[in-house]
Amino acid sequence: MSLLANLNPPQLAAVTLEPRHALVLAGAGSGKTRVLTTRMAWLIQTGRATPHSLLAVTFTNKAAREMLTRMSAMLPINTRGMWIGTFHGLCNRLLRAHHRDAGLPQTFQILDTADQLASIKRMLKAANVDDEKYPPKQLQQFINGNKEAGLRAGDVEAHDAFTRRMVELYDLYDTQCQREGVADFSELLLRSYELLARNAPIREHYQRRFRHILVDEFQDTNTLQYRWLKLLAGGGAAVFAVGDDDQSIYAFRGANVGNMAEFEHEFAHGAVIKLEQNYRSHGHILDTANALIQNNGTRLGKNLWTDQGHGEPIRVYEAGSDNQEAHFIMEEIRSLIGEGRLRSDIAILYRSNAQSRVVEHALFSAGVPYKVYGGLRFFERQEIKHALAYLRLMENPHDDTAWMRVANFPVRGIGARTLEQQADLARELNGSLYSAVARVPGRGGSALVRFSMLIDQMRFDTQGMQLHEVVEHVIEASGLVTHYQGEREGAERVENLRELVNAAAAFASEAGHMRDPDRQDGVIEGSTVGINDADQGLPDPEDEAGALVPDLAQDIPSPLAGFLSHAALEAGDNQASAGQDAVQLMTVHAAKGLEFDAVFITGLEEGLFPHENSILEQSGLEEERRLMYVAITRARQRLYMSFSQTRMLHGQTRYHMRSRFLAEMPDEALKWLTPKAGRAADVGSAWATSAWRDDGKSAPEQVGTTWHNRSREQGYFGSSQGYSSSRNGPVGVEVGGTMFKVGQSVAHARFGEGVILALTGSGTDAQVQVRFADVGTKTLALAMAKLTAL
DNA sequence: GAGCAACGTGTTTTT
DNA sequence: CACGTTGCTC
């Protein structure tokens, strides 16, 4: 069977496992997605399942799309109408189909994170709560955290006054959302969980329907998602969970790795298949990853191997400054490109976004095209959110979040005072802002009336228009385009608004083929008759001509409502320009799931990676280690790791020790491009054996990882020249008229007095290794550090 | 109601 | 440093 060709034994075992609960521990680069999609295809092809009876859940739209694409390549079936999508997408679909049972209006709007925060702030203001004592962001975390744990306000235990108040505010917020007919992201999950839990006919219907539930990235599930799956599987479905506990890097946002062990106990009962053969990386890279991750105490246990040979060692570089680190990376990338490598096969990874700037600067100056991932995404841009707010108001004028956003944007004489009055009146009426418009007195009141008429007028004028025409009309009639045209830097915003029209057209053409949405899976909303229809196993014509999930538009009444859902659930790509071959810059988190020929992992410093906020707790440190594991396993052939003695952070120069993770990697897999210095005590012996390496196993003491420095210490790239060097580096280097030599005593403004142990490089790259009396051995950029000869 | 200066606050991110 | 938010003034 061609479907199963070229699968290795464990892969084959996983794909062809007879339907039952199973846990697949899939290491990085072990063919996880392939196994998942081939399994689905195999189930269908062998008649063990119908497309209709499969449910596949992912975390990102991208992963869902990937799964669909691969599926359709394997089987000549129409994947449209299949329930393949993200947790949120599928919950949205469920809630639209059963909106009445779920207690939501059919056109409920989805609040993204920013909308939610705005909504919380509005609630706090209305309730007259001191937002210094109850910070909106903290409340947001509190609410989402509890929702993700499956807890409504009434379920939260509060043992102190503060928490009790937070619970009250949580409740108030939910009341407000309910009144406005909106749902935040975690609400989508909790609400659909509650729907299934409380409504037996609906639950049993879906339990009967879905015989096979497949879950991707299982290590990223949170408590509620786990319970949601458990509920759906309660009718005897076989759950096939694929994940990698070593790649669990989202605990900070509620993911519970423990779900994997829990699943093994509760469901799989020992049916665990490990995929350990890695098809991506060379041996040294895998050895390094394996050695590192073994320092974590809580693991299910798994070791990657490859038959591709050791390959190149990992190149380790210590820089004197972040600029120098960036410069080094840039030079290496130039030579990689010179060797004929594609820029897009090269990635630069960092722990936090702020680190990208220096690297960008170096690449930009050198004229190396690059692309930064992360940052603002299309549907999150201010101008886009404004336009969407108008569209939302046309759909539902009671959407207070949208109302607050654009009532006075562009400026139309509705000030904060007026809006406050309106909010007070609305609260008295226990209604929406819109419902209070007529009662606001004075000039502000008439401005509000004019605004609500504008919305009505837009709704009227766009009747019968196509979706993209509606959007086009709205960005003009709202005054947004005119407003941004008048702004100094508004040209890009106007372009984005035009792009929104295109996005609407594209959405409509993709969603265009669908009709009669509510009958999609044989369920007519609010009616058990429809459920019974489906239970009789009637052929469902819509499955053949259904929609491309995860767009999920088929359960949504109007094209506009569908588009708004789409905008909230799929925030879109963050890169405006595609196409050009460019070096890829992103955080390690963003790199998960990707792979590159050559990878640079930067900023391997205590306090940065591992991040200082994570070091104190064991669990935090282990997550950082998994993050490092993810970073390493992105590389196919070549891997660089770099760190820097000094780094500008938050406007201050900071001094970091090199990351403890470096000491956890096997010496034989690493090649130090700069001398590997140990702590002061180790250097003597290292010097004596003339090998610039200590054994690395005795990590430097990690007491106080960071020094802050008030007066910024700035060196300068003065004229510095290197002198004749043997393979041991130059004998002496001159900087600004002073000649530095090995063995010489020097003084440093910060580190005190010391002795030069070695010199490397020349020119602006010249580095000096100094053993200081007090702070141990440091490698400094000669051009940067102000050293005085003694 | 708009504009500007002072202040403070800085992980990781998808939906 | 670079951003957003707040608070003050015209």
Short mmCIF file of N, CA and C in Angstrom, two decimals, chain A residues 120 123-131 133-135 138-139 142-143 146 153 156-173:
data_model
loop_
_atom_site.label_atom_id
_atom_site.label_comp_id
_atom_site.label_asym_id
_atom_site.label_seq_id
_atom_site.Cartn_x
_atom_site.Cartn_y
_atom_site.Cartn_z
N ILE A 120 -12.58 44.77 29.70
CA ILE A 120 -12.34 44.71 31.15
C ILE A 120 -12.17 46.11 31.72
N MET A 123 -15.44 47.76 31.99
CA MET A 123 -16.21 47.20 33.11
C MET A 123 -15.74 47.80 34.43
N LEU A 124 -14.41 47.88 34.59
CA LEU A 124 -13.85 48.42 35.84
C LEU A 124 -14.31 49.87 36.05
N LYS A 125 -14.32 50.59 34.96
CA LYS A 125 -14.72 51.98 35.05
C LYS A 125 -16.19 52.08 35.44
N ALA A 126 -16.99 51.29 34.78
CA ALA A 126 -18.43 51.30 35.05
C ALA A 126 -18.70 50.92 36.50
N ALA A 127 -17.93 50.00 37.02
CA ALA A 127 -18.14 49.53 38.39
C ALA A 127 -17.40 50.40 39.39
N ASN A 128 -16.76 51.45 38.88
CA ASN A 128 -16.06 52.39 39.74
C ASN A 128 -14.96 51.71 40.56
N VAL A 129 -14.21 50.88 39.90
CA VAL A 129 -13.16 50.14 40.60
C VAL A 129 -11.81 50.82 40.35
N ASP A 130 -11.03 50.94 41.38
CA ASP A 130 -9.70 51.51 41.27
C ASP A 130 -8.80 50.56 40.47
N ASP A 131 -8.45 50.98 39.25
CA ASP A 131 -7.70 50.04 38.41
C ASP A 131 -6.22 50.01 38.76
N LYS A 133 -5.51 49.31 41.98
CA LYS A 133 -5.58 48.22 42.94
C LYS A 133 -5.91 46.91 42.24
N TYR A 134 -6.70 47.01 41.20
CA TYR A 134 -7.06 45.82 40.41
C TYR A 134 -6.66 46.07 38.96
N PRO A 135 -5.39 45.84 38.67
CA PRO A 135 -4.89 46.14 37.32
C PRO A 135 -5.62 45.30 36.26
N GLN A 138 -3.95 42.15 35.06
CA GLN A 138 -3.93 41.06 36.03
C GLN A 138 -5.30 40.39 36.10
N LEU A 139 -6.33 41.21 36.03
CA LEU A 139 -7.68 40.67 36.05
C LEU A 139 -7.92 39.80 34.82
N PHE A 142 -6.33 36.59 35.40
CA PHE A 142 -7.12 35.88 36.39
C PHE A 142 -8.33 35.21 35.71
N ILE A 143 -9.03 35.99 34.92
CA ILE A 143 -10.23 35.48 34.24
C ILE A 143 -9.87 34.34 33.29
N ASN A 146 -8.69 31.16 35.03
CA ASN A 146 -9.78 30.38 35.61
C ASN A 146 -10.64 29.71 34.55
N ALA A 153 -16.89 32.13 37.68
CA ALA A 153 -16.66 32.94 38.88
C ALA A 153 -17.14 32.21 40.14
N VAL A 156 -14.67 29.59 41.70
CA VAL A 156 -13.33 29.94 42.16
C VAL A 156 -13.30 30.07 43.67
N GLU A 157 -12.37 29.42 44.29
CA GLU A 157 -12.22 29.54 45.73
C GLU A 157 -11.42 30.78 46.06
N ALA A 158 -11.95 31.59 46.93
CA ALA A 158 -11.24 32.81 47.32
C ALA A 158 -11.04 32.82 48.81
N HIS A 159 -9.77 32.89 49.21
CA HIS A 159 -9.47 32.83 50.63
C HIS A 159 -9.09 34.17 51.21
N ASP A 160 -8.96 35.16 50.33
CA ASP A 160 -8.61 36.48 50.85
C ASP A 160 -9.48 37.54 50.17
N ALA A 161 -9.45 38.71 50.74
CA ALA A 161 -10.32 39.79 50.27
C ALA A 161 -10.04 40.14 48.82
N PHE A 162 -8.77 40.18 48.49
CA PHE A 162 -8.40 40.57 47.13
C PHE A 162 -8.98 39.59 46.10
N THR A 163 -8.76 38.31 46.37
CA THR A 163 -9.26 37.31 45.43
C THR A 163 -10.79 37.35 45.36
N ARG A 164 -11.40 37.56 46.52
CA ARG A 164 -12.87 37.64 46.50
C ARG A 164 -13.34 38.76 45.58
N ARG A 165 -12.62 39.87 45.65
CA ARG A 165 -12.99 41.00 44.79
C ARG A 165 -12.73 40.66 43.32
N MET A 166 -11.62 40.00 43.07
CA MET A 166 -11.31 39.59 41.69
C MET A 166 -12.41 38.68 41.15
N VAL A 167 -12.89 37.81 41.99
CA VAL A 167 -13.96 36.90 41.56
C VAL A 167 -15.21 37.69 41.21
N GLU A 168 -15.52 38.68 42.05
CA GLU A 168 -16.68 39.54 41.75
C GLU A 168 -16.53 40.21 40.39
N LEU A 169 -15.30 40.70 40.16
CA LEU A 169 -15.05 41.41 38.90
C LEU A 169 -15.12 40.45 37.71
N TYR A 170 -14.63 39.25 37.92
CA TYR A 170 -14.74 38.20 36.90
C TYR A 170 -16.22 38.02 36.53
N ASP A 171 -17.04 37.94 37.57
CA ASP A 171 -18.46 37.74 37.35
C ASP A 171 -19.07 38.92 36.60
N LEU A 172 -18.69 40.13 37.02
CA LEU A 172 -19.19 41.33 36.37
C LEU A 172 -18.81 41.35 34.89
N TYR A 173 -17.58 40.95 34.64
CA TYR A 173 -17.10 40.92 33.25
C TYR A 173 -17.91 39.95 32.41
#
